[in-house]
Amino acid sequence: MADYEQVGLAFTNQYYGLFDSDRSQLAPLYHEDALLTFEGHSMQGRAAITAKLVNLPMQKVQHAITKCDCQPTPDAGVLVMVIGQLRTDADPVNSFSQLFHLKPCQGGWFIYNDVFRLSLHNLGT
């Protein structure tokens, strides 16, 4: 397994473990200038991203990762593409996809870009 795959898989396990247990603990994973696009709405900066994630309208969250694909980037970063299923509170399970761009910093990694989408399809329109 290549180093970038190890980085991506370790990151994925850490990120969703924190998301499911205490979303406020995700803040240190984001770069100060990170950009999140969540369901088509973008926000920039660690504080804005953390506020968005902490204030999502669900209490209980459970992610089940189906697949995690990783690629190296020319700037020594790692792209991490995650697909899986998400259960919130007593709601039905939904599929989701999430893309992260990780960049190295002082011996560690931080999220510079994050794009999240539920995989909802309205085939009736």
Coordinates of C-alpha atoms in Angstrom, one line a residue:
M1 CA 0.0 0.0 0.0
A2 CA 1.4 3.4 -1.0
D3 CA 1.9 6.1 1.7
Y4 CA -0.8 8.3 0.3
E5 CA -3.3 5.4 0.7
Q6 CA -2.2 4.9 4.3
V7 CA -2.6 8.6 5.0
G8 CA -6.1 8.7 3.4
L9 CA -7.4 5.6 5.1
A10 CA -6.1 6.7 8.5
F11 CA -7.6 10.1 8.0
T12 CA -10.9 8.6 7.0
N13 CA -11.1 6.5 10.1
Q14 CA -10.2 9.4 12.3
Y15 CA -12.5 11.9 10.6
Y16 CA -15.7 9.8 10.7
G17 CA -14.9 8.5 14.2
L18 CA -14.8 12.1 15.5
F19 CA -17.8 13.2 13.4
D20 CA -19.9 10.4 14.8
S21 CA -18.9 10.9 18.4
D22 CA -18.2 14.7 18.8
R23 CA -18.3 17.0 15.8
S24 CA -16.7 19.8 17.7
Q25 CA -13.5 17.8 17.8
L26 CA -13.2 18.1 14.0
A27 CA -12.0 21.7 14.1
P28 CA -8.3 21.0 14.5
L29 CA -8.4 18.8 11.3
Y30 CA -9.3 21.8 9.2
H31 CA -6.8 24.4 7.9
E32 CA -7.5 28.0 9.0
D33 CA -8.4 28.9 5.4
A34 CA -10.1 25.6 4.5
L35 CA -13.1 25.6 2.2
L36 CA -16.2 23.3 2.7
T37 CA -19.0 22.9 0.2
F38 CA -21.8 21.1 2.0
E39 CA -24.8 20.2 -0.1
G40 CA -24.0 23.1 -2.5
H41 CA -23.4 25.7 0.1
S42 CA -19.8 26.9 0.6
M43 CA -18.1 28.3 3.7
Q44 CA -14.5 29.2 4.3
G45 CA -12.4 29.1 7.4
R46 CA -12.1 26.7 10.3
A47 CA -14.5 28.7 12.5
A48 CA -17.3 28.8 9.9
I49 CA -16.8 25.1 9.0
T50 CA -16.9 24.0 12.6
A51 CA -20.0 26.1 13.3
K52 CA -21.7 24.5 10.3
L53 CA -20.8 21.0 11.4
V54 CA -21.7 21.4 15.0
N55 CA -25.0 23.1 14.2
L56 CA -26.3 20.4 11.8
P57 CA -29.8 19.5 12.9
M58 CA -29.1 15.9 14.1
Q59 CA -28.1 14.5 17.4
K60 CA -27.0 11.0 16.5
V61 CA -24.8 10.3 13.5
Q62 CA -23.5 7.0 12.2
H63 CA -21.4 6.7 9.1
A64 CA -20.7 3.4 7.3
I65 CA -17.9 3.7 4.8
T66 CA -18.4 1.6 1.6
K67 CA -15.2 2.7 -0.2
C68 CA -12.3 5.1 0.2
D69 CA -10.1 5.9 -2.8
C70 CA -7.0 8.0 -2.5
Q71 CA -4.6 9.7 -4.9
P72 CA -1.5 11.8 -4.5
T73 CA -1.6 15.4 -5.6
P74 CA 1.3 17.4 -7.2
D75 CA 1.6 19.6 -4.1
A76 CA 2.4 16.6 -1.9
G77 CA -1.2 16.3 -0.8
V78 CA -3.7 13.5 -0.9
L79 CA -7.2 13.4 -2.5
V80 CA -9.6 11.2 -0.5
M81 CA -12.9 10.2 -2.1
V82 CA -15.3 8.5 0.3
I83 CA -18.6 6.9 -0.5
G84 CA -20.8 5.4 2.2
Q85 CA -24.1 5.4 4.1
L86 CA -25.2 7.8 6.7
R87 CA -27.9 7.3 9.4
T88 CA -29.0 10.3 11.4
D89 CA -31.2 10.1 14.5
A90 CA -34.2 7.9 13.5
D91 CA -34.1 8.9 9.8
P92 CA -33.7 6.3 7.0
V93 CA -30.2 5.5 5.8
N94 CA -28.9 7.7 3.0
S95 CA -25.9 7.3 0.7
F96 CA -23.3 10.0 0.6
S97 CA -20.1 11.0 -1.1
Q98 CA -17.4 13.2 0.3
L99 CA -14.1 14.4 -1.2
F100 CA -11.2 15.8 0.9
H101 CA -8.0 17.4 -0.2
L102 CA -5.4 16.9 2.5
K103 CA -2.2 18.9 2.7
P104 CA 0.9 18.2 4.8
C105 CA 1.8 20.5 7.6
Q106 CA 4.4 20.2 10.4
G107 CA 4.5 16.5 10.3
G108 CA 0.8 16.1 10.1
W109 CA -2.1 16.6 7.7
F110 CA -5.0 19.0 7.5
I111 CA -8.1 19.4 5.4
Y112 CA -7.8 22.2 2.8
N113 CA -10.9 21.3 0.7
D114 CA -14.0 19.3 1.7
V115 CA -17.0 18.6 -0.6
F116 CA -20.0 16.7 0.8
R117 CA -23.2 15.5 -0.9
L118 CA -26.0 13.2 0.0
S119 CA -26.8 10.8 -2.9
L120 CA -30.4 11.7 -3.2
H121 CA -32.1 11.2 -6.6
N122 CA -35.4 12.7 -7.6
L123 CA -36.2 10.6 -10.6
G124 CA -39.8 11.8 -10.7
T125 CA -39.0 15.2 -12.2

